[in-house]
CSV table of C-alpha atoms in Angstrom, one decimal:
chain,number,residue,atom,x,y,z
A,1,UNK,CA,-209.4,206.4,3.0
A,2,UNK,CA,-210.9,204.3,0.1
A,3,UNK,CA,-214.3,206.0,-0.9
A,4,UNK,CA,-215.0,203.6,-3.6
A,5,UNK,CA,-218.5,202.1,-4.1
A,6,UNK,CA,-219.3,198.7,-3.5
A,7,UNK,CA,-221.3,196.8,-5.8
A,8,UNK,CA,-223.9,196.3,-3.7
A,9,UNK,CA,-223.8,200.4,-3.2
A,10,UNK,CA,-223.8,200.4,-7.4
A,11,UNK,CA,-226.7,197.9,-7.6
A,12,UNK,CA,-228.6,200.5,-4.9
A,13,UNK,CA,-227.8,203.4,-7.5
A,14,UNK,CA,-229.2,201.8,-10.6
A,15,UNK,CA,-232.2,201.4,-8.8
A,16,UNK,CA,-232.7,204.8,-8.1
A,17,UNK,CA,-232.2,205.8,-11.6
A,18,UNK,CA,-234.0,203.2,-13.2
A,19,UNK,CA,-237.3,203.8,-11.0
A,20,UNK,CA,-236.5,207.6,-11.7
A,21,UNK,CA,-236.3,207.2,-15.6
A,22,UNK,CA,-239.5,205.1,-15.4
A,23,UNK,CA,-241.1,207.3,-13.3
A,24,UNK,CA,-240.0,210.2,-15.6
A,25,UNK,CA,-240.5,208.5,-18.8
A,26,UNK,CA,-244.3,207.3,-18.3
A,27,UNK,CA,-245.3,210.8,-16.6
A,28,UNK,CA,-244.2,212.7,-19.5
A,29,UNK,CA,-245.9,210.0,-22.0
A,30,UNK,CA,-248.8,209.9,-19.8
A,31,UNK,CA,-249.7,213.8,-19.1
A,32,UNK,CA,-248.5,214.7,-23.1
A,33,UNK,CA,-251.0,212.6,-24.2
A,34,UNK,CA,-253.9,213.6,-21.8
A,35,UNK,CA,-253.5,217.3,-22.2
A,36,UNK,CA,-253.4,216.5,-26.0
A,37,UNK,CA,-256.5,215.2,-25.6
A,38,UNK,CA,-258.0,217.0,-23.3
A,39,UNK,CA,-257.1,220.5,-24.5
A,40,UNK,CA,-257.0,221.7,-27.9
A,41,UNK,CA,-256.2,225.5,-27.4
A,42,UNK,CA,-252.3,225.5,-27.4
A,43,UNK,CA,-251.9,228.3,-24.7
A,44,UNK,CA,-253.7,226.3,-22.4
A,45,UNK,CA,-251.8,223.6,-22.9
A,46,UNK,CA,-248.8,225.8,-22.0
A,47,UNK,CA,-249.9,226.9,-18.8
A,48,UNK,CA,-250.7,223.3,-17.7
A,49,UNK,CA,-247.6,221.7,-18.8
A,50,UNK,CA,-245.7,224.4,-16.5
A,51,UNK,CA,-248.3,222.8,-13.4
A,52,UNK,CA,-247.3,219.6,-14.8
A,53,UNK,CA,-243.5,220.3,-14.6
A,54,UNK,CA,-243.9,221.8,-11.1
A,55,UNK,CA,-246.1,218.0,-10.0
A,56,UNK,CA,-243.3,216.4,-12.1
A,57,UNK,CA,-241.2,218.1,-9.8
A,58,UNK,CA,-242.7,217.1,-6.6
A,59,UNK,CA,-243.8,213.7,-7.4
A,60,UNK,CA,-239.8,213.0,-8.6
A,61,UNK,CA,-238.5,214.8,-5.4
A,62,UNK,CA,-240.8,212.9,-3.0
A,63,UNK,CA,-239.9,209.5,-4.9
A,64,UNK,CA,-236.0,210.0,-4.6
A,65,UNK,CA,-236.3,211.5,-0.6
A,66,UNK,CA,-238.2,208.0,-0.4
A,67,UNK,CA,-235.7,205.9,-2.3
A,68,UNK,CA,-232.9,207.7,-0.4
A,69,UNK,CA,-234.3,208.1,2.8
A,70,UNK,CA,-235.3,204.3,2.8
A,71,UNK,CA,-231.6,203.5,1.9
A,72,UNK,CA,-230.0,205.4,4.5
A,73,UNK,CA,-232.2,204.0,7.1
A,74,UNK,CA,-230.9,200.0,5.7
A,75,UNK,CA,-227.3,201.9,5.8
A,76,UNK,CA,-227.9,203.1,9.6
A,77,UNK,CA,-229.1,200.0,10.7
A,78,UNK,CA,-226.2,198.0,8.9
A,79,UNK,CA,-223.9,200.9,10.8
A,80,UNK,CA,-225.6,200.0,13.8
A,81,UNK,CA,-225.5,196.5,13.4
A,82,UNK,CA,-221.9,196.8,12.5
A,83,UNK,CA,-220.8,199.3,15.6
A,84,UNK,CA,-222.9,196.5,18.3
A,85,UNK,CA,-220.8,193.7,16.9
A,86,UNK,CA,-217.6,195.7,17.0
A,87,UNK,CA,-218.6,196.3,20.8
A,88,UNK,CA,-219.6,192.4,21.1
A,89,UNK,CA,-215.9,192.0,19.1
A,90,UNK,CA,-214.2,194.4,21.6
A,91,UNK,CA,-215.7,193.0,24.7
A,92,UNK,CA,-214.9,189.5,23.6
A,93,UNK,CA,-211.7,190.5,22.7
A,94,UNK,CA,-211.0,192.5,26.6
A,95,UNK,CA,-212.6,189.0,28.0
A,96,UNK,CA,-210.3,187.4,26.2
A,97,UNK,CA,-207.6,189.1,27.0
A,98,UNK,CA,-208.2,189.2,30.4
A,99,UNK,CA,-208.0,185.6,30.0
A,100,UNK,CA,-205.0,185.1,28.4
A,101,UNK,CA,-203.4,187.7,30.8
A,102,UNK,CA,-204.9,185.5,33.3
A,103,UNK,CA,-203.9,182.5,32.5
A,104,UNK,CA,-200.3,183.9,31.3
A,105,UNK,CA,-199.6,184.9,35.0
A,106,UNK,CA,-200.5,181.1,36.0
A,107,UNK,CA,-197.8,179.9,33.5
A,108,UNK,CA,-195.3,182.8,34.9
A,109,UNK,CA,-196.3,181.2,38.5
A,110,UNK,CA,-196.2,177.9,38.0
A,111,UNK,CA,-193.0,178.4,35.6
A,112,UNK,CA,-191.4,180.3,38.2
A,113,UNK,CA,-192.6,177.4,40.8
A,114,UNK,CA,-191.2,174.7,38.6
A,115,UNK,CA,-187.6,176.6,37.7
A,116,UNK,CA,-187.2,176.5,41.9
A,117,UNK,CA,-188.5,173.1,42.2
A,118,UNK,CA,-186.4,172.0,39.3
A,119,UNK,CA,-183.7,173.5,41.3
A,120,UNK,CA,-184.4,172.2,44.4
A,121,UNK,CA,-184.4,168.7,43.1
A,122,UNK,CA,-181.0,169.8,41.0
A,123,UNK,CA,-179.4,170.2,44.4
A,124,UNK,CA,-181.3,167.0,45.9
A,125,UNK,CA,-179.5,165.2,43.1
A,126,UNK,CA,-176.3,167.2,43.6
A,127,UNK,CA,-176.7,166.4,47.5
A,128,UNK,CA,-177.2,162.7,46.7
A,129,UNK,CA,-174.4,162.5,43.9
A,130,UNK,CA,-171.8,163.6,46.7
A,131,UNK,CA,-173.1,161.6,48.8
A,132,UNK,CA,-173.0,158.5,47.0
A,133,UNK,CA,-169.6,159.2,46.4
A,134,UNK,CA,-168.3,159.7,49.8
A,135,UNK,CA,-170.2,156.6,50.0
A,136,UNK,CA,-168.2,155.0,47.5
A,137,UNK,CA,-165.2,156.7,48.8
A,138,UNK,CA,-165.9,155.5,52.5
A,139,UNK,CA,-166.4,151.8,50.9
A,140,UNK,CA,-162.9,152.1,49.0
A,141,UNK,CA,-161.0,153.5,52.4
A,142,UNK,CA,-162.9,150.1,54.4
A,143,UNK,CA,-161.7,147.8,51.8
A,144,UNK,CA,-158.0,149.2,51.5
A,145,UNK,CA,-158.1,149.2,55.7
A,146,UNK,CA,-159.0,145.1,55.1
A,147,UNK,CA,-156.2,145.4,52.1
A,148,UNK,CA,-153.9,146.5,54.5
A,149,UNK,CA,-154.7,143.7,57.0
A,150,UNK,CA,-154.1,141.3,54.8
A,151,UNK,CA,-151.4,142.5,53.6
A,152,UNK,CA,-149.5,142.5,57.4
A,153,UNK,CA,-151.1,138.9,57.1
A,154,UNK,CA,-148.7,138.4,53.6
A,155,UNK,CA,-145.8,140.6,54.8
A,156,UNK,CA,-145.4,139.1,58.5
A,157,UNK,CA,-143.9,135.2,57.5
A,158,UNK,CA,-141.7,136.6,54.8
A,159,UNK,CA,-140.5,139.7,57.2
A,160,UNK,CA,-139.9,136.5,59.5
A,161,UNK,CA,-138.0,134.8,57.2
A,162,UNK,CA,-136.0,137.9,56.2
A,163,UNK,CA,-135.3,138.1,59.9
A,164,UNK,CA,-134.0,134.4,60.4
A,165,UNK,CA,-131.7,134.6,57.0
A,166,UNK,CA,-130.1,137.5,58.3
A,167,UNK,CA,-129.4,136.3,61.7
A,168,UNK,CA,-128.7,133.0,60.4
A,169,UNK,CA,-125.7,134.8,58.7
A,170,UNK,CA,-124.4,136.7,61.7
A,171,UNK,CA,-124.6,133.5,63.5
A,172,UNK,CA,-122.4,131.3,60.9
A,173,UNK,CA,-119.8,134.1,61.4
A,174,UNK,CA,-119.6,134.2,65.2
A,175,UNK,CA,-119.4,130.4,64.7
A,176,UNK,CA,-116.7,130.0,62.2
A,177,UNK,CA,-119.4,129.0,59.7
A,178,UNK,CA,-119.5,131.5,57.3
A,179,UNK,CA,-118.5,131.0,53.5
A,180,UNK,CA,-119.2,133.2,50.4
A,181,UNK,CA,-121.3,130.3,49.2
A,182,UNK,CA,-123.6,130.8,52.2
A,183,UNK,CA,-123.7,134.5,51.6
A,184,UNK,CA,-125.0,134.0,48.1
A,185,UNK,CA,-127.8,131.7,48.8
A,186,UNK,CA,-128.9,134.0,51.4
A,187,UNK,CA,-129.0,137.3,50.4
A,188,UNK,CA,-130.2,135.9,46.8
A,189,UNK,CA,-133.1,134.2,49.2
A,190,UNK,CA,-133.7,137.4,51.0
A,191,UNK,CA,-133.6,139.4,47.6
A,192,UNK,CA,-136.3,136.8,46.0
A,193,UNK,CA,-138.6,137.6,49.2
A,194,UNK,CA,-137.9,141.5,49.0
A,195,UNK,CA,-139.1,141.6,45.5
A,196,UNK,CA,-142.4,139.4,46.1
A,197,UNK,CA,-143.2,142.5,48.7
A,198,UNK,CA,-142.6,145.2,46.5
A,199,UNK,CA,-144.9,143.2,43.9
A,200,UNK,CA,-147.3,143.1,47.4
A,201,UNK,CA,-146.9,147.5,47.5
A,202,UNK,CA,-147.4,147.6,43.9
A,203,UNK,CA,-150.2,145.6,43.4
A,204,UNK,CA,-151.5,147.6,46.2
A,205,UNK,CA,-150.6,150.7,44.7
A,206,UNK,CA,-152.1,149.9,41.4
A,207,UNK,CA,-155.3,149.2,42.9
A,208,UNK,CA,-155.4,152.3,44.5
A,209,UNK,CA,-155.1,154.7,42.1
A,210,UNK,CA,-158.4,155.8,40.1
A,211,UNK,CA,-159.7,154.9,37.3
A,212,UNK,CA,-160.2,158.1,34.7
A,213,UNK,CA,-160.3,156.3,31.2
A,214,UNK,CA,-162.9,153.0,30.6
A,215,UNK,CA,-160.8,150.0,28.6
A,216,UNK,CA,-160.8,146.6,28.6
A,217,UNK,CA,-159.6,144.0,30.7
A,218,UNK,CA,-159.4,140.8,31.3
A,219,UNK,CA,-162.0,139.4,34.5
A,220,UNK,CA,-159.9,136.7,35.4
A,221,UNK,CA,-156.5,139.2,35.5
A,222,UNK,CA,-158.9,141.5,37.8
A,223,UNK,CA,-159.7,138.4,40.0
A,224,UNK,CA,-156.3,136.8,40.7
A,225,UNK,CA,-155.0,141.2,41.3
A,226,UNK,CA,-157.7,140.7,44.5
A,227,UNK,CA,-156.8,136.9,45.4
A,228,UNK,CA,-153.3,138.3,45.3
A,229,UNK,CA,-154.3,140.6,48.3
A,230,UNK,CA,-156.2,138.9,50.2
A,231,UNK,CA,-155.3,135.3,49.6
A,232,UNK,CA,-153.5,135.0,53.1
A,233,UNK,CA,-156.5,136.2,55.1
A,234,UNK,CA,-159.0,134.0,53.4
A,235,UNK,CA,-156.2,130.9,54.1
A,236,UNK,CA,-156.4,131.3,57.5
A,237,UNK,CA,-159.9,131.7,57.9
A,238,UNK,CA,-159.9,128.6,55.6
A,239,UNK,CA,-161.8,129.8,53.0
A,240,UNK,CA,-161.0,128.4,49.6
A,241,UNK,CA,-161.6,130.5,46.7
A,242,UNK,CA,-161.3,128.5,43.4
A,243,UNK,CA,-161.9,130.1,39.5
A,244,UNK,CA,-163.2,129.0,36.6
A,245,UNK,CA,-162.7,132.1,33.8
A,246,UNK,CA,-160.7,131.8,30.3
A,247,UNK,CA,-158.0,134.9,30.5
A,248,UNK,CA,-160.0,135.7,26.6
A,249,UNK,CA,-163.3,136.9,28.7
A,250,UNK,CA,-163.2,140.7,28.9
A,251,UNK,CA,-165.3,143.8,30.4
A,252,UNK,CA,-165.0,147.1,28.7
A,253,UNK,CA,-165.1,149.2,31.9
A,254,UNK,CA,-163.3,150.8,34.9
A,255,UNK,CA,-160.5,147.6,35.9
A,256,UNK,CA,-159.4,148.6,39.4
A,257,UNK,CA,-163.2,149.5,40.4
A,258,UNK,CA,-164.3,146.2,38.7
A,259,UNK,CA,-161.4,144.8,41.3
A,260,UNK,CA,-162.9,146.5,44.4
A,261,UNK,CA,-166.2,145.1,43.5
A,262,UNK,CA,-165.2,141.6,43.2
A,263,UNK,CA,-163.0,142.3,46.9
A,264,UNK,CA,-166.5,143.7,48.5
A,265,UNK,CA,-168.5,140.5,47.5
A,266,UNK,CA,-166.0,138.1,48.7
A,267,UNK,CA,-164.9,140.1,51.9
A,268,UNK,CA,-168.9,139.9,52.8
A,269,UNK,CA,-168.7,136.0,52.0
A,270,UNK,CA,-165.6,136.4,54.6
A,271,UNK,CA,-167.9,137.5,57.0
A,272,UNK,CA,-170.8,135.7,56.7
A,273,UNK,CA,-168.5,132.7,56.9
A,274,UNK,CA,-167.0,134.3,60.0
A,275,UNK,CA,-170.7,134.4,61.7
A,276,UNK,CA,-171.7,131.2,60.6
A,277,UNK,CA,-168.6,129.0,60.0
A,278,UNK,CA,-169.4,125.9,58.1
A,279,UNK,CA,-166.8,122.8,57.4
A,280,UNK,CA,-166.3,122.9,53.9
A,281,UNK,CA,-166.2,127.5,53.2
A,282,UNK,CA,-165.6,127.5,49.6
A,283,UNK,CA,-166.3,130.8,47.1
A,284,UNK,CA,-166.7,130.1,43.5
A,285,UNK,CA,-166.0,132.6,40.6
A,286,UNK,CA,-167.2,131.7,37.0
A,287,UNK,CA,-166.8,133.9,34.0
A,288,UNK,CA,-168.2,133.6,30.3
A,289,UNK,CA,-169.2,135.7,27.3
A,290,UNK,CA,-172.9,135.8,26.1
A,291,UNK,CA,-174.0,138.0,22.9
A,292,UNK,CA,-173.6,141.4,23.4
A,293,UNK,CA,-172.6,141.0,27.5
A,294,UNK,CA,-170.4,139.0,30.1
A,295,UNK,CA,-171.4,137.4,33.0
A,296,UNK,CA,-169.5,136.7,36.1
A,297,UNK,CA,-171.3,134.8,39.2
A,298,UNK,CA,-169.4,134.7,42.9
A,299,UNK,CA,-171.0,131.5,44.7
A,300,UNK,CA,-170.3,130.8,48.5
A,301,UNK,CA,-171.7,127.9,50.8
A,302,UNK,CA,-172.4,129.8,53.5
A,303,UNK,CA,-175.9,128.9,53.8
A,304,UNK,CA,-177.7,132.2,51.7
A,305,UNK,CA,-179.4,135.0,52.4
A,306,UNK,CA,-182.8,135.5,54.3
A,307,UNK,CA,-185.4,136.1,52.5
A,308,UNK,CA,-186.8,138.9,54.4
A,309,UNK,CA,-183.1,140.7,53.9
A,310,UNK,CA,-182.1,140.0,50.7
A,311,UNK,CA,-184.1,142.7,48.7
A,312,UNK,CA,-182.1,145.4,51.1
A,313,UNK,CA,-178.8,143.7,51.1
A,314,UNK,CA,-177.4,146.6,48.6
A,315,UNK,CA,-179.1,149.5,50.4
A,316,UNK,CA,-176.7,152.0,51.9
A,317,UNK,CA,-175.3,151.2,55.7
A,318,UNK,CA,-177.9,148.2,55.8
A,319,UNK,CA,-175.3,145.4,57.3
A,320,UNK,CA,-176.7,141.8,58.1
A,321,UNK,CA,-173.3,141.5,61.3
A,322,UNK,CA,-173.9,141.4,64.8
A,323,UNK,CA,-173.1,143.9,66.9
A,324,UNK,CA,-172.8,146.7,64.8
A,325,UNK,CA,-169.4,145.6,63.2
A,326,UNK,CA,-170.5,146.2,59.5
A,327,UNK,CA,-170.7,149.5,57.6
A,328,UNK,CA,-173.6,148.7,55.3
A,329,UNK,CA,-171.3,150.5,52.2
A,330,UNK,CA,-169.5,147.8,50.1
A,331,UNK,CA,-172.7,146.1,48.5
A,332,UNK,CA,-174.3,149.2,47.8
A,333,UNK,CA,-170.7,150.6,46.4
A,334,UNK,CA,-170.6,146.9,44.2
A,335,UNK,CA,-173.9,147.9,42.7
A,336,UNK,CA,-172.8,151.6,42.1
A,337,UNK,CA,-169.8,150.4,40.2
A,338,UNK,CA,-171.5,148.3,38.3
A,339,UNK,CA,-174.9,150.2,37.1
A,340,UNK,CA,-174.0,153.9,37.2
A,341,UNK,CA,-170.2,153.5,36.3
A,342,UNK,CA,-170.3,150.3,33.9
A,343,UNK,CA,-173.7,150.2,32.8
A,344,UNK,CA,-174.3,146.5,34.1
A,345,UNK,CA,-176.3,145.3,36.3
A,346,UNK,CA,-175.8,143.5,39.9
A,347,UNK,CA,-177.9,140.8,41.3
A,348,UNK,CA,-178.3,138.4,44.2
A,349,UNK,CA,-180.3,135.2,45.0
A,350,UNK,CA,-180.1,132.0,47.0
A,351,UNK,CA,-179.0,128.8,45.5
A,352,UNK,CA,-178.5,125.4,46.7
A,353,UNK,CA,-176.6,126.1,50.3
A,354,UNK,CA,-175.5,129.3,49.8
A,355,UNK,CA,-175.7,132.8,47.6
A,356,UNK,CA,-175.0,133.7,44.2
A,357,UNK,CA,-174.3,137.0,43.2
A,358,UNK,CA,-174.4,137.5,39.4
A,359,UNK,CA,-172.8,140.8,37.2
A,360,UNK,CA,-173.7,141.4,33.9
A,361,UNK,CA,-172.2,143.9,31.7
C-alpha cells in the first residue's frame, strides 16, 4: 500500500514546523532577554533558564498536541465523511444493481416471449406458405382438368376424322376401289392429323412441367401456347379471343406459370360469359414495353365487375358463380404468380362494358 504524503498532508506539516520554529524562536529571544534584564547574578539565571526550558517544554508540547490533535479531528471527519459516502456509493450501487438485475430479468422475459412469438409467427408463415402453395397447386390441377377438357374438345373431330379415313379405306377395298394412290393420300392425311395431336400432348406436357430457372420469354409465344389449348372450347362457346403483342415484348420470369396465369384470367372471362352470355363475347390481349417494365392487359365485354366484389375478386376460394361451381383459387393463384414469384404486380378495374385486368412486371 502507497504510504506517501499528499501535498495537502505536506502543506499540514510545514505548518506545524513553522508555528513550532516561531513559537521556539521568539520564546527563546523573548525569555534571554528578560532574564538578562531582570537578573544580573549568573547562577540565578541558571536556575531559571532550566524553569524556562521545562515551560518551553510544556508550552511546545501543548501547542503540537493542539496542532495535531486539531488535524486528526479534520482527518476523522474527512474519514467519516469518506466511509458515509462509500455507504451512500455502496447502497446506490446494490439499488442499482438491483435494478439492473431487475430490469435484466424483464429483457430475459420478454426476450424469451419474443423468441416463442417470433416462432410462433415463423410457423404461421410456414403454415401459410404451404398453404398458399397447395393453393397454387389446387389452381394448377383445376386448370389442367379444364386443359384436359379442351383438349377432348381438340382431339374428338380429328379422332373422327382418323376414324372415317380409315374405314374409308377398308371400304374402297371391299368395293374394288382401292389403289396405292388412295392409300397414300390417306395414311399421309391420317399421319398430318396424328402429328397435330402429339403437338396437342406436347404442348400439354410442356406446360405442365415446373418451372425451376427464371428466363425470358416472349408474352405473345406464352399466349398463343394457352390459345393453342383451349382455342376449341372458347370456339364453341363463341368467344373470340383476338391479340395485339409484337413477338420482340418479353418478361424475364417463370414462362409456363406466366402461361397458367394468362389461362386463369381468360377461363374466368369463359365463365362470366357463360353466366351472362352477351352477342358479341370478345377477350382482348395487348402487350407493350414501358421503361424498366412490360405491361400486358386482358379486356372482355362481359359487362365488369361489381363494385362491391371487385376489391375481393383475388382473395382465396372467394368465387362470383352460382351455385357453388367455382373454386375461388385461379385469381388468387394469378396474383401469386405474378407478385411473390415475378415481382409484378396484378390488377383489375371496370372499363367501358366489361373488365380489364392489367400485369405489370
Amino acid at each position: 500500500m502507497d504510504y506517501q504524503l499528499t501535498s495537502k498532508d505536506r502543506v499540514v506539516a510545514l505548518r506545524i514546523v513553522a508555528i513550532y520554529a516561531f513559537v521556539s524562536g521568539l520564546w527563546i529571544y523573548t525569555s534571554d532577554e528578560l532574564l538578562g534584564l531582570l537578573i544580573r547574578d549568573p547562577a540565578l539565571i541558571v536556575r531559571y533558564s532550566v524553569y524556562k526550558g521545562l515551560a518551553f517544554i510544556v508550552v511546545t508540547v501543548a501547542l503540537l498536541y493542539h496542532l495535531i490533535a486539531d488535524y486528526t479531528r479534520q482527518c476523522r471527519r474527512a474519514e467519516e465523511a469518506l466511509n458515509q459516502l462509500n455507504a451512500e456509493l455502496e447502497s446506490r450501487v446494490t439499488e442499482r444493481t438491483r435494478e439492473l438485475q431487475f430490469q435484466n430479468r424483464e429483457l430475459q422475459e420478454a426476450y424469451l416471449g419474443l423468441e416463442k412469438e417470433t416462432a410462433k409467427r415463423m410457423r404461421t408463415v410456414e403454415e401459410l406458405r404451404l398453404r398458399e402453395q397447395m393453393l397454387v397447386q389446387q389452381s394448377r390441377m383445376a386448370a389442367m382438368g379444364e386443359v384436359l377438357v379442351n383438349i377432348a374438345h381438340h382431339w374428338r373431330q380429328p379422332l373422327n376424322v382418323i376414324g372415317l379415313k380409315v374405314q374409308e379405306v377398308g371400304l374402297s377395298c371391299e368395293l374394288d376401289g382401292f389403289s396405292e394412290e388412295l392409300l397414300k393420300s390417306r395414311v399421309a392425311e391420317v399421319m398430318a392429323m396424328l402429328q397435330q395431336l402429339s403437338q396437342t400432348i406436347d404442348e400439354f406436357g410442356q406446360l405442365s412441367a415446373p418451372d425451376l430457372e427464371r428466363r425470358r420469354f416472349s408474352v405473345g409465344h406464352a399466349f398463343d401456347q394457352m390459345l393453342s389449348l383451349v382455342r376449341d372450347g372458347f370456339r364453341e362457346a363463341g368467344i373470340a379471343i383476338e391479340k395485339e403483342c409484337g413477338e420482340q415484348v418479353e418478361i424475364r420470369g417463370f414462362p409456363n406459370d406466366f402461361t397458367h396465369v394468362l389461362m386463369a384470367i381468360v377461363m374466368n372471362a369463359r365463365d362470366v360469359f357463360e353466366e351472362s352470355p352477351v352477342s358479341d363475347a370478345r377477350i382482348m390481349m395487348r402487350c407493350w414495353s414501358e421503361p424498366g417494365r412490360t405491361v400486358v392487359t386482358i379486356t372482355d365485354n362481359a359487362g365488369g365487375i361489381s363494385e362491391g366484389v371487385i376489391d375481393r375478386i383475388f382473395d382465396p376460394y372467394f368465387t362470383t358463380k352460382q351455385g357453388g361451381n367455382g373454386r375461388g383459387i385461379g385469381l388468387f393463384m394469378a396474383k401469386t404468380v405474378v407478385e411473390k414469384r415475378m415481382g409484378g404486380r396484378l390488377s383489375v378495374r371496370n372499363v367501358q362494358g366489361g373488365a380489364e385486368f392489367r400485369i405489370e412486371v
